[in-house]
Amino acid sequence: MPKRYDESKTGALDALHVENRVFRPDPQTVIEANVTPDDLEAALALAAADPLAYWERAAEELEWHRRWERVLDDDDPPRFRWFAGGRVNIAHNALDRHARSGNKNRLALIWEGEAGDCRKFTYYELFREVNRLANAFRSLGLVRGDRVTLYMPPLPETLIAMLAAAKVGASHSLVFAGFSARFLRQRINDARSKILVTADGFYRGGRVIPLKPVVDDALHGVHGGCAETVLVVPRVGIDVEMTAPRDLFYHDVVRRESAEAACAAMESDDELFVLFTSGTTGRPKAVAHAHGGFMVGVHHTFREVFDVKPTDIYFCTADPGWITGHAYGIYGPLLAGATSIMYEGHPLYPQADRLWSMVARHGVTALYTTPTLLRLLMRYGPQYPKKHDLSTLRILGSVGEPIGAETWLWLHKHIGRSRCPVLDTWWQTETGMMMISPLPISPLKPGSVGKPLPGIAADVVDAAGNSLPPGKGGFLVIKKPWPGMFKEPTEDMGEARACLSDYWNRIPGMYFAGDMAHRDEDGYYFIQGRADDVLNIAGRRMGTAELEAALLSHRGVAEAAVIGLPDRIKGQVAKAFVAPVPGYEAQFDGEDGLRADIARHVRRELGPIVAFKAIEFRESLPHTRSGKILRRALRDGELGVERDEGETLEDE
Ligand code: WTA
């Protein structure tokens, strides 16, 4: 029987399918692009000859309080410091700069609530709102180096709070509004946040989702000094319990503040924000991004890849709580002086054409979204996009998981009218910026993320770090530092900090992304999925260890293993195998009752975004001889992959 897997220890998959279709760019797009083919050639040449000169030019496009002394301080790898000695504040470049220029009265943000209500802000208006909140933060005792936790749905105040924190030099930590009280508590403690900003609730799927009660629950048992002040944005107008003097309504606090506020002049390497993500080991860890490098990387790639012009209306569907929302939902468009759209609610509300209706009503020109969302909408058929005039669209982008040729072609045909380039962008929370992506001028291959952007030294290698030839699957690595790369949060975060050496020591001297990839003869990259114990469910990274820990904290669970399985919509789904404590199901209505109780328990522990496709009971789970649970055997069993006779279990 032919082997479906390259059964070497890397677990690498060889290319099963070679993509031969090529979509060439429309000539008008090429002529008008921010980066023309000649520009690209020059950029690639400069970046290859002198990468630091390349990134220095990118930094010169922005305003600095003080110019850097060194483009890259690499004295202590992998703790690279970009634009060392420079002073800068991303909020100055995202807002103040525009508010004092010809961009002043341009629309910065169009926010649409789920019910259809709209709020619009020009750059000047947003600047004034941010200043008020920055002053309020200062009045509440927030100083440079502190952290603010934001437990916020997609609201204008989410963006305002991020920029206000940046302005005063505090770092923000956004916790997605779908996470549980336990998660939120842990993250407030980890970040040692003095201030928490939240909303009373928000609208999603036609329902009010209350947030303040979750906050109240989370704040029981937070460490002393954490969340001493809670600002509440009244979004839905439900009654909330306000505990004096801790809880304050947002508008009461900002009302008395001035609309002028100065930016703290930050060191380029100072922390701008932290985000938690499932990395190479264990529970989610906090990665940090700095004002200078992140700003340069995001600004540069946003203009390069999305080709944004002053006339563009750009719509990123990602929640602000994920890196995509941070980098290309909020900071990127503001840095570029573009107009962007933020949507509060569910993409199927009131029906499956919500996004297309928004594109038509606002005249969206660039749309950045995810394969999961597209696959969800595809199920409803092309009649939904057909109902709307999508002719303003000129660029389509995808991120977060492998899109696959089928979804790519649907997007290209039904949304892009076979005219808009579909740009599949590969990057990560840790990379902070797009790394591998086509440009609007590139010939495109469905299902491929194109080639590394200029200045990005990507490669596909074997476990020893040797470059692999076309068609051979291997590890995706980056061989040189880049400006958006993450840094470790400050030491006060202790154990919660992601560790740079976990990423740079796996294959010495290279950044190990944790993804498998292969290239074709033309150098186009194809991403095959994760190499480590991380699942990518609907574009959200979850460690199997984290899910297993939640299962094991249920008293009826003796042993648990979680595997990822392919799924047509979500890319991957989680399946749990549980060995129950013998006799425990007697306390329930048999096995089904226990199963439902475990599912409820995990939901309570981790929040509503975590759901198992199935929980299967087994008397015992398979183990390696060294006692590790054999997740691969469970996965192969599910996928019907035959295992070689006599295969040793020892190396798994
Ligand atoms: C996956 C999201 C295939 C990958 C910006 C990566 C992708 C992880 C793509 C990062 C893509 C991201 N094609 N897979 N275009 N983009 N991924 O940190 O496994 O939420 O390592 O960052 O998503 O997820 P994260």
XYZ file of C-alpha atoms and ligand atoms in Angstrom:
677
model
C 0.000 0.000 0.000
C 1.422 3.431 -0.881
C 2.256 5.487 2.139
C 0.218 8.618 2.641
C 2.678 10.078 5.077
C 6.352 10.691 4.948
C 6.837 8.570 8.021
C 10.149 10.124 8.971
C 10.421 11.498 12.444
C 9.633 15.002 11.318
C 6.114 13.893 10.469
C 6.463 16.095 7.393
C 3.975 15.729 4.600
C 5.119 15.694 1.031
C 3.262 17.674 -1.554
C 0.263 15.544 -2.542
C -0.983 17.895 -5.149
C 0.764 20.302 -7.457
C -1.126 23.485 -8.197
C -0.777 24.450 -11.830
C -3.391 27.153 -12.195
C -1.936 30.636 -12.285
C -4.004 33.820 -12.130
C -2.283 36.831 -13.620
C -2.875 40.357 -12.324
C -5.047 42.814 -14.135
C -2.853 45.376 -16.022
C -4.554 48.385 -14.433
C -3.796 47.041 -10.948
C -0.158 46.661 -11.908
C 0.128 50.207 -13.230
C -1.524 51.760 -10.192
C 0.022 49.606 -7.466
C 1.932 51.156 -4.558
C 4.566 48.542 -5.312
C 5.015 48.020 -9.057
C 6.991 45.098 -10.508
C 10.033 47.379 -10.831
C 9.668 48.507 -7.221
C 9.407 44.898 -6.117
C 12.509 43.916 -7.996
C 14.425 46.831 -6.456
C 13.084 46.021 -2.988
C 14.092 42.375 -3.264
C 17.541 43.343 -4.476
C 18.090 45.858 -1.673
C 16.668 43.538 0.979
C 18.936 40.730 -0.177
C 22.049 42.922 -0.325
C 21.430 44.958 2.807
C 18.332 44.040 4.818
C 19.006 46.661 7.475
C 19.095 49.414 4.868
C 15.799 48.093 3.564
C 14.109 48.311 6.975
C 15.735 51.622 7.737
C 14.008 53.088 4.699
C 10.720 51.694 5.935
C 11.278 53.374 9.310
C 12.004 56.692 7.633
C 8.458 56.779 6.299
C 7.226 57.452 9.840
C 7.820 60.223 12.383
C 10.221 59.680 15.262
C 10.768 61.811 18.357
C 14.419 60.879 18.122
C 16.169 58.950 15.351
C 17.587 55.511 16.135
C 21.284 54.939 16.681
C 21.281 51.409 15.315
C 18.730 49.851 12.973
C 19.221 46.504 14.690
C 20.916 45.846 17.979
C 21.869 42.166 17.725
C 24.335 42.035 20.610
C 22.217 39.563 22.582
C 20.435 37.191 20.175
C 17.642 36.190 20.034
C 16.780 39.317 22.019
C 17.030 41.566 18.985
C 16.188 45.240 19.431
C 14.956 47.183 16.438
C 15.719 50.876 15.941
C 17.678 50.950 19.168
C 18.128 54.378 20.668
C 15.144 55.730 18.747
C 12.192 57.346 20.464
C 8.724 57.010 19.064
C 5.075 56.496 19.921
C 2.848 54.495 17.606
C -0.149 56.625 18.638
C 1.591 59.694 17.287
C 1.958 58.041 13.897
C -1.492 56.456 13.937
C -3.390 59.575 14.986
C -1.656 62.808 15.988
C 0.260 62.988 12.727
C -2.973 62.706 10.699
C -4.999 64.982 12.965
C -2.522 67.755 12.260
C -2.316 67.214 8.521
C -4.470 67.120 5.431
C -5.908 63.855 6.704
C -7.562 65.611 9.612
C -11.130 65.379 8.329
C -10.815 62.049 6.583
C -12.896 59.225 8.006
C -10.744 56.982 10.142
C -13.355 54.563 11.434
C -16.778 53.418 10.378
C -18.194 51.219 13.094
C -21.350 49.216 12.492
C -23.320 47.679 15.336
C -25.097 44.406 14.825
C -28.484 46.121 14.796
C -27.296 48.353 11.939
C -26.465 51.458 14.002
C -23.372 53.269 12.764
C -20.786 55.505 14.361
C -18.209 57.334 12.289
C -15.053 59.112 13.394
C -12.743 61.354 11.427
C -9.063 61.285 12.327
C -9.531 64.508 14.252
C -12.517 63.189 16.198
C -10.755 59.978 17.040
C -7.682 61.917 18.104
C -9.775 63.968 20.541
C -11.531 60.903 21.972
C -8.224 59.152 22.488
C -6.776 62.227 24.182
C -9.687 62.407 26.608
C -9.248 58.816 27.623
C -5.474 59.172 27.804
C -5.956 62.060 30.212
C -8.462 60.022 32.205
C -5.972 57.158 32.395
C -3.385 59.611 33.700
C -5.844 61.008 36.263
C -6.474 57.455 37.443
C -2.778 57.028 38.096
C -1.763 55.058 35.034
C 1.866 55.643 34.168
C 4.353 54.550 31.563
C 5.190 50.864 31.945
C 1.831 49.895 33.510
C -0.596 47.556 31.816
C -4.285 47.937 31.026
C -6.500 44.941 30.359
C -9.293 45.429 27.851
C -12.147 42.924 28.008
C -13.888 44.357 25.024
C -16.022 43.362 22.045
C -15.517 45.195 18.740
C -16.503 48.765 19.708
C -14.969 52.148 18.859
C -13.977 52.376 22.536
C -11.828 49.269 22.082
C -9.693 51.049 19.533
C -9.792 54.262 21.568
C -8.603 52.479 24.707
C -5.753 50.749 22.854
C -4.469 54.043 21.475
C -5.015 55.908 24.741
C -2.943 53.305 26.574
C -0.225 53.578 23.928
C -0.284 57.341 24.218
C 0.481 57.341 27.941
C 3.079 54.608 27.479
C 1.052 51.812 29.093
C 0.873 48.410 27.462
C -2.525 46.987 26.529
C -3.674 43.416 26.906
C -6.883 42.707 25.047
C -8.852 39.714 26.226
C -11.371 38.487 23.664
C -14.936 38.998 24.897
C -15.723 35.281 24.484
C -13.322 34.147 27.206
C -14.456 32.933 30.610
C -14.106 34.630 34.005
C -11.306 32.241 34.931
C -9.333 33.139 31.826
C -9.888 36.821 32.354
C -8.782 36.615 36.005
C -5.643 34.770 35.018
C -4.822 37.339 32.385
C -5.426 40.316 34.643
C -3.147 38.718 37.228
C -0.503 37.848 34.656
C -0.477 41.379 33.275
C -0.784 43.019 36.726
C -3.198 45.479 35.209
C -4.178 48.421 37.354
C -7.080 49.317 35.113
C -9.634 47.186 33.325
C -11.838 48.539 30.555
C -14.970 46.623 29.647
C -18.534 47.070 28.360
C -21.871 46.224 29.935
C -22.374 43.797 27.064
C -22.670 43.629 23.294
C -24.857 42.262 20.536
C -24.079 39.029 18.805
C -26.402 36.764 16.850
C -29.408 38.862 17.828
C -28.760 38.447 21.522
C -27.283 40.616 24.221
C -24.103 39.040 25.561
C -23.517 40.475 29.046
C -19.882 41.109 29.960
C -19.964 42.957 33.271
C -21.129 39.910 35.294
C -18.184 37.943 33.881
C -15.892 40.756 34.999
C -17.414 40.776 38.492
C -16.825 37.059 38.729
C -13.278 37.374 37.399
C -12.377 40.058 39.904
C -13.056 37.773 42.867
C -9.636 36.645 43.815
C -7.499 38.847 41.569
C -4.172 39.796 43.078
C -3.920 42.944 45.196
C -3.304 46.072 43.130
C -4.919 44.535 40.031
C -7.997 46.066 38.409
C -8.393 48.703 41.075
C -10.385 50.694 38.563
C -12.914 49.274 36.129
C -14.228 51.494 33.343
C -17.541 50.340 31.923
C -18.697 51.354 28.438
C -22.500 51.246 28.371
C -23.049 49.620 24.988
C -26.367 47.797 25.420
C -27.867 49.677 28.371
C -28.567 46.681 30.585
C -28.526 47.095 34.356
C -25.110 46.327 35.755
C -23.900 46.176 39.301
C -21.424 48.976 39.947
C -19.109 48.522 42.928
C -17.891 51.850 44.346
C -15.250 53.142 44.215
C -13.870 50.542 41.806
C -16.377 50.742 38.957
C -16.856 53.885 36.904
C -18.831 54.564 33.770
C -16.567 55.418 30.872
C -18.430 58.576 29.851
C -18.425 59.957 33.419
C -14.673 59.664 33.453
C -13.823 61.086 30.034
C -16.385 63.893 30.123
C -14.315 66.164 32.330
C -11.019 65.572 30.523
C -9.345 67.817 27.970
C -9.150 66.789 24.325
C -5.428 67.541 24.131
C -2.855 65.059 25.364
C 0.806 64.555 24.626
C 2.291 61.220 23.599
C 4.862 59.681 25.920
C 8.153 59.505 23.992
C 8.788 55.762 24.207
C 11.997 53.911 23.561
C 11.572 52.062 20.281
C 11.805 48.741 22.116
C 9.262 49.611 24.860
C 6.245 47.353 25.116
C 3.123 48.423 23.237
C 0.934 45.424 23.969
C 0.833 41.806 25.012
C -1.322 39.076 23.545
C -1.622 35.509 24.741
C -1.169 32.701 22.284
C -0.614 28.962 22.260
C 3.007 28.598 21.364
C 5.410 25.728 21.370
C 4.627 24.439 24.859
C 1.845 24.231 27.422
C -0.608 26.922 28.280
C -0.951 30.159 26.316
C 1.940 32.512 26.842
C 2.136 36.253 26.530
C 4.106 37.667 23.651
C 4.849 41.373 23.518
C 5.241 43.810 20.670
C 7.153 47.064 20.838
C 6.245 50.536 19.597
C 9.033 50.896 17.021
C 9.488 47.555 15.277
C 5.825 46.586 15.220
C 4.881 50.009 13.875
C 7.413 49.879 11.048
C 6.602 46.283 10.095
C 2.850 46.734 10.076
C 2.867 50.088 8.302
C 5.189 48.845 5.603
C 3.457 45.534 4.887
C -0.038 47.001 5.057
C 0.726 49.494 2.276
C 2.686 46.950 0.293
C 0.246 44.036 0.417
C -3.142 45.751 0.579
C -1.947 48.510 -1.708
C -3.925 50.999 0.339
C -4.639 54.417 -1.162
C -6.329 57.442 0.440
C -9.545 56.583 -1.377
C -9.759 53.061 0.009
C -12.379 51.752 2.414
C -10.826 48.792 4.106
C -12.686 46.125 6.079
C -10.953 43.586 8.313
C -13.414 41.076 9.736
C -11.106 39.840 12.516
C -12.000 40.581 16.127
C -9.759 43.266 17.636
C -8.838 40.716 20.317
C -6.669 38.694 17.901
C -3.365 39.749 16.402
C -5.000 40.290 13.011
C -7.380 42.778 14.603
C -4.494 44.529 16.351
C -2.116 44.740 13.411
C -4.346 45.009 10.362
C -7.745 45.833 11.862
C -6.569 48.785 13.950
C -2.938 49.878 13.772
C -2.210 49.241 10.078
C -5.108 51.242 8.625
C -4.564 54.112 11.085
C -0.850 54.261 10.354
C -1.667 54.400 6.649
C -4.305 57.109 7.151
C -6.963 54.880 5.590
C -10.654 54.496 6.380
C -11.516 51.228 8.025
C -14.623 49.394 9.077
C -15.265 47.543 12.301
C -18.293 45.301 12.768
C -19.671 44.366 16.154
C -21.785 41.336 15.468
C -22.252 37.938 13.898
C -21.598 37.463 10.182
C -24.865 35.533 9.752
C -27.015 38.211 11.359
C -29.694 38.796 10.292
C -28.770 36.494 7.415
C -25.860 35.145 5.404
C -25.346 38.298 3.341
C -24.354 40.637 6.167
C -20.766 41.082 4.996
C -21.754 41.537 1.361
C -24.374 44.047 2.333
C -21.746 45.945 4.309
C -19.365 45.884 1.352
C -22.068 47.354 -0.874
C -23.386 49.935 1.587
C -19.977 51.297 2.581
C -18.267 50.848 -0.768
C -15.567 48.587 0.626
C -12.505 48.348 -1.612
C -10.312 45.925 0.365
C -11.544 43.008 2.452
C -9.374 40.972 4.829
C -10.978 37.861 6.247
C -10.467 34.227 7.234
C -10.994 30.866 5.542
C -13.359 29.727 8.320
C -15.661 32.646 7.802
C -15.559 32.158 4.041
C -16.331 28.463 4.316
C -19.245 29.246 6.602
C -20.648 31.723 4.074
C -19.959 29.432 1.112
C -22.377 26.905 2.556
C -25.219 29.339 1.963
C -24.395 29.561 -1.720
C -23.437 32.339 -4.139
C -26.941 33.823 -4.224
C -26.109 35.831 -1.093
C -23.164 37.751 -2.525
C -25.057 37.993 -5.858
C -27.747 40.098 -4.225
C -25.254 42.935 -3.672
C -23.145 45.259 -5.723
C -19.602 44.215 -4.895
C -18.027 46.185 -7.729
C -16.082 48.505 -5.394
C -13.907 45.616 -4.186
C -10.390 45.537 -5.602
C -8.324 43.527 -3.099
C -9.202 40.395 -1.131
C -7.066 38.998 1.662
C -7.138 35.855 3.775
C -5.312 34.878 6.947
C -5.228 32.484 9.853
C -5.361 28.999 8.364
C -4.736 27.225 5.109
C -7.412 28.468 2.699
C -7.208 25.572 0.223
C -7.841 25.904 -3.488
C -11.616 25.400 -3.273
C -12.282 28.300 -0.922
C -9.717 30.426 -2.720
C -11.507 29.898 -6.043
C -14.917 30.636 -4.516
C -13.644 33.903 -3.075
C -12.002 34.824 -6.353
C -15.062 34.050 -8.459
C -18.051 35.000 -6.358
C -16.683 37.881 -4.298
C -13.863 39.108 -6.506
C -15.825 38.700 -9.779
C -12.721 36.947 -11.137
C -10.986 40.330 -11.114
C -9.698 41.013 -7.593
C -6.443 39.442 -6.478
C -6.863 37.006 -3.583
C -3.908 37.488 -1.269
C -3.350 34.651 1.145
C -1.097 36.079 3.852
C 0.949 33.903 6.190
C 2.061 35.260 9.554
C 1.575 34.755 13.314
C 0.970 36.535 16.604
C 4.703 36.171 17.146
C 5.765 37.570 13.786
C 3.606 40.662 14.361
C 3.388 41.377 10.629
C 2.738 39.597 7.352
C 5.713 37.502 6.315
C 4.797 35.458 3.257
C 2.220 36.833 0.895
C 1.600 37.684 -2.723
C 1.239 41.349 -3.700
C -1.574 42.605 -5.935
C 0.910 42.549 -8.833
C 1.905 38.904 -8.277
C 0.752 35.974 -10.373
C -1.383 33.922 -7.963
C -1.765 30.221 -7.354
C -4.877 29.063 -5.500
C -4.011 27.722 -2.062
C -0.519 29.231 -2.018
C 0.669 32.035 0.248
C 3.049 33.161 -2.489
C 6.612 34.100 -1.667
C 8.327 35.727 1.303
C 7.932 39.507 1.348
C 11.084 41.560 0.695
C 13.250 41.587 3.820
C 11.872 38.269 5.120
C 14.393 35.413 5.074
C 11.971 32.464 5.063
C 12.956 28.906 4.230
C 11.689 25.325 4.408
C 14.160 23.079 6.200
C 14.579 19.613 7.684
C 15.084 18.976 11.396
C 18.788 19.767 11.061
C 18.128 23.102 9.397
C 19.056 22.103 5.830
C 17.099 23.783 3.078
C 14.726 21.410 1.301
C 14.167 21.203 -2.450
C 10.813 21.921 -4.148
C 8.032 19.461 -3.317
C 9.604 18.360 -0.049
C 7.632 19.196 3.072
C 9.505 20.533 6.077
C 9.618 23.135 8.805
C 8.919 26.747 8.025
C 11.656 28.939 9.481
C 12.825 32.553 9.305
C 16.566 32.942 9.199
C 17.013 36.613 9.986
C 15.293 38.996 12.408
C 12.525 41.270 11.098
C 11.044 44.421 12.657
C 7.667 43.003 13.757
C 9.154 40.064 15.648
C 7.837 39.603 19.175
C 9.770 40.339 22.292
C 9.446 38.893 25.743
C 7.115 40.845 28.021
C 8.754 42.535 31.000
C 9.845 40.249 33.819
C 6.905 41.040 36.089
C 4.853 38.638 33.956
C 6.944 35.742 35.242
C 5.902 32.303 34.032
C 3.290 33.692 31.678
C 5.970 35.069 29.376
C 6.681 33.497 26.036
C 10.331 32.667 25.718
C 12.242 33.753 22.616
C 14.713 30.925 22.914
C 11.887 28.357 22.600
C 11.471 29.641 19.073
C 15.101 30.306 18.153
C 16.811 27.258 19.696
C 14.693 24.467 18.266
C 16.815 24.672 15.134
C 19.735 26.789 16.314
C 19.905 30.287 14.880
C 16.551 30.194 13.084
C 13.098 31.242 14.109
C 10.941 28.106 14.231
C 7.368 28.997 13.302
C 5.806 25.657 14.259
C 4.266 25.235 10.793
C 4.949 22.716 8.058
C 5.261 23.941 4.483
C 6.563 23.068 1.056
C 7.494 25.064 -2.014
C 6.901 24.397 -5.653
C 9.328 24.796 -8.536
C 8.509 28.499 -8.788
C 9.278 29.134 -5.128
C 5.627 29.479 -4.123
C 4.954 28.423 -0.530
C 2.124 26.117 0.531
C 1.334 25.883 4.248
C 0.430 22.413 5.442
C -0.529 23.069 9.053
C 1.002 22.967 12.496
C 3.962 20.830 13.439
C 3.475 21.013 17.192
C 0.756 20.219 19.703
C -1.210 23.270 18.734
C -4.599 23.119 17.066
C -5.802 25.797 14.711
C -9.577 25.837 15.079
C -11.290 28.480 12.983
C -8.035 30.430 12.968
C -7.682 30.335 16.736
C -4.718 28.633 18.216
C -5.266 26.312 21.142
C -2.781 24.018 22.756
C -3.870 20.412 23.151
C -2.286 20.614 26.620
C -4.597 23.446 27.557
C -7.714 21.582 26.437
C -6.568 18.418 28.156
C -5.939 20.287 31.400
C -9.498 21.627 31.315
C -10.864 18.105 30.775
C -8.722 16.700 33.564
C -9.997 19.285 36.019
C -13.395 17.538 35.835
C -13.658 15.047 38.669
C -15.011 12.292 36.479
C -12.047 12.360 34.077
C -9.142 10.041 34.790
C -7.212 10.617 31.598
C -7.707 12.761 28.548
C -6.188 13.327 25.127
C -7.165 15.854 22.509
C -6.449 15.632 18.813
C -7.207 17.861 15.854
C -9.174 16.516 12.928
C -9.648 18.122 9.524
C -12.928 19.956 9.118
C -14.428 21.452 5.969
C -15.516 24.676 7.643
C -13.200 25.307 10.554
C -10.037 23.848 9.075
C -9.587 21.798 12.204
C -11.819 20.685 15.056
C -10.905 19.163 18.404
C -11.896 15.681 19.403
C -11.443 14.517 22.981
C -10.738 11.003 24.162
C -11.563 10.532 27.801
C -10.997 7.644 30.162
C -13.642 8.263 32.824
C -13.134 7.517 36.491
C -14.699 4.037 36.764
C -18.257 4.143 38.046
C -18.429 7.920 37.953
C -21.165 7.981 35.318
C -23.500 6.446 37.924
C -23.847 9.965 39.315
C -25.351 11.023 36.023
C -27.894 9.588 33.664
C -25.272 7.208 32.379
C -22.540 8.062 29.890
C -24.395 10.750 27.968
C -25.090 12.668 31.141
C -21.436 12.554 32.106
C -20.404 13.577 28.616
C -22.698 16.614 28.696
C -21.403 17.555 32.128
C -17.796 17.405 30.929
C -18.653 19.577 27.923
C -20.321 22.142 30.207
C -17.361 22.065 32.533
C -14.845 22.773 29.761
C -16.997 25.603 28.492
C -17.069 27.126 31.955
C -13.313 26.755 32.317
C -12.255 28.064 28.944
C -15.197 30.063 27.615
C -17.799 29.535 24.910
C -15.342 29.563 22.015
C -14.054 26.166 23.034
C -16.202 23.268 21.905
C -15.334 19.689 21.105
C -16.630 18.107 17.977
C -16.939 14.899 19.999
C -15.986 13.462 23.352
C -15.341 9.760 23.085
C -15.090 7.526 26.131
C -12.416 4.859 26.221
C -11.583 2.504 29.035
C -7.953 3.502 28.665
C -5.826 5.555 26.270
C -2.877 4.247 24.235
C 0.564 5.100 25.589
C 4.142 5.065 24.429
C 6.485 2.878 26.395
C 7.747 5.963 28.135
C 4.198 6.648 29.262
C 3.247 9.506 26.949
C -0.220 9.465 25.505
C -0.077 8.466 21.868
C -2.091 11.203 20.253
C -0.870 10.210 16.834
C -2.316 6.704 17.192
C -5.658 8.209 18.149
C -5.507 10.557 15.185
C -4.497 7.857 12.738
C -7.359 5.732 14.031
C -9.793 8.519 13.291
C -8.401 9.196 9.847
C -8.236 5.524 8.929
C -4.485 5.615 8.409
C -2.991 2.179 8.719
C 0.003 1.942 10.941
C 3.000 -0.096 9.869
C 3.268 -3.448 11.558
C 5.980 -3.444 14.118
C 6.284 0.329 14.180
C 7.984 1.179 17.375
C 6.061 3.373 19.696
C 9.124 4.526 21.499
C 9.987 7.504 19.334
C 6.580 9.115 19.272
C -1.740 29.633 10.718
C -2.702 34.784 12.773
C -2.080 28.876 6.420
C -0.364 29.061 10.912
C -2.142 35.940 11.922
C 0.258 30.020 11.891
C -1.911 30.171 8.296
C -0.899 30.356 12.765
C -2.000 31.347 7.524
C -0.770 31.713 13.407
C -2.169 31.201 6.110
C -1.784 31.889 9.604
N -2.201 29.948 5.616
N -1.949 28.940 7.733
N -2.313 32.246 5.304
N -1.923 32.393 8.365
N -1.800 30.549 9.578
O -0.939 33.536 15.830
O -0.476 27.767 11.471
O -3.442 33.490 15.396
O 1.324 29.460 12.630
O -1.817 34.526 13.790
O -2.042 30.341 11.902
O -1.937 32.032 14.092
P -2.069 33.402 14.871
